Coordinates of C-alpha atoms in Angstrom, one line a residue:
M233 CA 150.9 190.1 41.9
A234 CA 151.7 192.7 44.7
G235 CA 153.8 191.6 48.2
Q236 CA 152.4 191.5 51.5
R237 CA 151.7 195.3 52.9
Q238 CA 154.5 196.6 55.2
P239 CA 153.7 199.0 58.0
T240 CA 153.9 202.8 56.0
D241 CA 157.3 203.5 59.1
L242 CA 159.8 200.8 57.6
V243 CA 158.9 201.8 53.6
V244 CA 159.7 205.3 54.7
M245 CA 162.6 203.7 56.3
K246 CA 163.7 202.1 52.9
G247 CA 163.4 205.1 50.5
K248 CA 162.6 203.1 47.5
K249 CA 159.1 204.6 47.7
H250 CA 158.8 208.8 47.3
L251 CA 155.6 209.2 49.5
T252 CA 153.6 212.8 50.3
K253 CA 153.3 213.8 54.0
A254 CA 149.5 214.3 53.1
E255 CA 150.0 209.8 51.5
I256 CA 152.0 209.0 54.5
E257 CA 149.7 210.3 57.4
A258 CA 147.2 208.2 55.1
R259 CA 148.4 205.0 55.6
K260 CA 149.1 205.5 59.0
N261 CA 145.6 206.0 59.7
A262 CA 144.5 203.4 58.3
E263 CA 147.1 201.0 60.2
V264 CA 145.9 198.8 63.1
V265 CA 149.0 198.9 65.6
A266 CA 147.9 197.3 68.0
P267 CA 148.5 197.8 72.0
N268 CA 151.3 195.9 73.8
D269 CA 150.7 197.6 77.9
K270 CA 149.3 194.6 78.9
V271 CA 151.1 191.2 78.0
K272 CA 150.4 189.4 80.4
P273 CA 150.8 185.3 81.0
P274 CA 146.9 183.4 80.8
T275 CA 146.0 182.7 84.4
Y276 CA 146.1 178.9 82.8
L277 CA 149.4 178.7 83.0
T278 CA 151.8 176.8 85.8
P279 CA 154.2 178.9 87.3
E280 CA 157.0 177.4 85.3
L281 CA 154.7 178.4 82.5
K282 CA 153.9 182.0 83.5
K283 CA 157.7 182.5 84.3
K284 CA 158.9 181.1 80.5
F285 CA 156.2 183.9 79.1
R286 CA 157.3 186.7 80.9
K287 CA 161.0 186.3 79.4
L288 CA 159.7 185.3 76.2
S289 CA 157.3 188.2 75.8
K290 CA 159.9 190.6 77.0
E291 CA 162.2 189.9 74.6
L292 CA 159.2 189.4 72.1
L293 CA 158.2 193.0 73.4
E294 CA 161.9 194.5 73.0
I295 CA 161.8 194.2 68.8
K296 CA 157.6 194.9 68.7
L297 CA 156.1 191.2 68.0
I298 CA 153.7 191.1 70.1
A299 CA 150.9 193.1 70.9
N300 CA 148.3 191.8 73.7
V301 CA 146.0 190.5 71.8
D302 CA 149.0 187.2 71.1
C303 CA 148.5 187.1 74.9
D304 CA 147.1 183.1 74.3
A305 CA 148.6 182.6 70.5
L306 CA 152.8 182.8 72.7
A307 CA 151.0 180.6 75.5
R308 CA 149.8 178.0 73.5
L309 CA 153.6 178.1 71.8
L310 CA 154.9 177.0 75.5
I311 CA 151.8 174.6 76.1
A312 CA 152.8 172.7 73.3
Q313 CA 156.5 173.5 73.7
E314 CA 155.4 171.3 77.6
Q315 CA 153.5 168.7 75.9
Y316 CA 155.9 168.0 72.9
I317 CA 159.1 167.2 75.8
E318 CA 157.3 165.3 77.9
V319 CA 156.1 163.1 75.1
T320 CA 159.7 162.9 74.4
T321 CA 160.7 161.6 77.6
K322 CA 158.0 159.1 77.4
I323 CA 159.7 157.8 73.9
R324 CA 162.4 157.5 75.4
E325 CA 161.9 155.6 78.4
T326 CA 159.3 152.8 75.8
P327 CA 161.4 151.1 73.7
L328 CA 161.4 151.0 69.9
M329 CA 160.5 146.7 70.2
I330 CA 159.2 144.5 71.9
D331 CA 158.6 140.6 72.0
V332 CA 155.8 139.7 72.4
P333 CA 154.3 135.9 72.5
V334 CA 153.5 133.0 69.2
Y335 CA 150.7 131.2 69.7
E336 CA 149.6 128.0 68.4
D337 CA 146.2 125.4 68.1
R338 CA 147.3 122.0 69.2
M339 CA 145.2 118.7 69.8
N340 CA 145.6 118.0 73.7
P341 CA 146.2 114.3 73.1
D342 CA 144.7 114.0 77.0
T343 CA 141.4 116.1 76.6
G344 CA 141.1 115.4 73.1
K345 CA 140.0 119.1 72.0
N346 CA 142.2 121.9 70.5
E347 CA 144.4 124.4 72.7
R348 CA 145.9 127.7 72.6
V349 CA 150.2 127.1 73.4
Q350 CA 152.6 129.4 73.3
V351 CA 155.4 128.4 71.4
G352 CA 157.9 131.3 71.5
T353 CA 157.8 135.2 70.5
R354 CA 158.4 137.2 67.8
E355 CA 160.5 140.9 67.8
V356 CA 157.2 143.6 66.7
V357 CA 157.5 148.1 67.2
N358 CA 156.0 149.1 70.0
G359 CA 152.4 150.5 69.6
E360 CA 152.8 152.4 72.1
R361 CA 156.3 154.0 71.0
E362 CA 154.0 154.5 67.2
R363 CA 151.4 156.3 68.7
L364 CA 153.5 158.5 71.4
M365 CA 154.8 159.5 67.7
I366 CA 151.9 160.3 66.5
I367 CA 151.2 163.6 69.5
Q368 CA 155.0 163.6 69.2
D369 CA 155.0 165.1 65.5
R370 CA 151.1 166.8 66.1
C371 CA 153.4 168.6 68.9
M372 CA 156.5 169.4 66.6
K373 CA 154.3 171.5 64.0
Q374 CA 152.1 173.6 66.5
C375 CA 155.7 174.8 68.5
R376 CA 157.1 174.7 64.4
Q377 CA 153.6 177.5 63.6
G378 CA 154.5 179.2 67.0
A379 CA 157.4 180.1 66.9
S380 CA 156.7 181.1 63.3
D381 CA 154.2 182.9 63.8
F382 CA 156.8 185.0 66.8
G383 CA 159.7 184.8 64.7
M384 CA 161.4 182.0 66.3
T385 CA 162.4 180.5 63.3
V386 CA 165.4 180.8 61.0
S387 CA 163.2 180.9 58.0
S388 CA 160.9 183.1 59.6
R389 CA 163.7 185.5 61.1
C390 CA 165.1 186.3 58.0
R391 CA 160.7 187.6 56.4
L392 CA 161.8 190.5 59.0
I393 CA 163.0 193.9 57.9
V394 CA 164.3 195.8 59.9
P395 CA 166.1 197.9 57.9
K396 CA 169.2 200.1 59.9
V397 CA 168.7 203.8 60.5
K398 CA 170.7 205.1 58.1
D399 CA 173.0 207.9 58.9
E400 CA 172.1 211.7 58.2
K401 CA 173.5 213.0 55.0
P402 CA 173.9 216.4 54.4
E403 CA 171.6 217.9 52.3
N404 CA 173.7 219.7 49.1
K405 CA 176.7 217.5 48.6
F406 CA 178.8 220.3 48.5
A407 CA 177.6 222.1 51.4
K408 CA 180.8 220.8 53.9
Y409 CA 182.5 223.1 51.0
A410 CA 180.4 226.2 51.4
G411 CA 182.0 228.7 53.8
G412 CA 186.0 228.4 53.3

């Protein structure tokens, strides 16, 4: 099974596959390179999120991991992060356990009718907190996926292959001894 296709420049820099100039040119012509000259925050972001967008996009542009077509994806990541923080804050304010009344049906001796009477309380898991935690989990999954798409998680960065430029060596290893 073949691995994921890598950019031609990366294949050439690795030096493991020897391509002719024609093969390199053909591969480069077949590659899709999205322009990154108009990476701007979408208008639907709040001013605070636009500021975060600019900061993150600047860092992603430096390592060539964002293009014009990725602006909405980055905006969705920032919105999911904001919602995650909002829900997490609400969870902190909501108790895990709450007391609920316990009722019992009893006969009223004065009227002779059955009446519902509170006989105590019991502690149960707060349904509101449980609902908020489900929303928090959804937001977390959206954040994790968006961050992974942009190489902002440890595992996604490990998959990025950015080889270092090798020092130029003389073409002939005996060239430095020639002439002297």
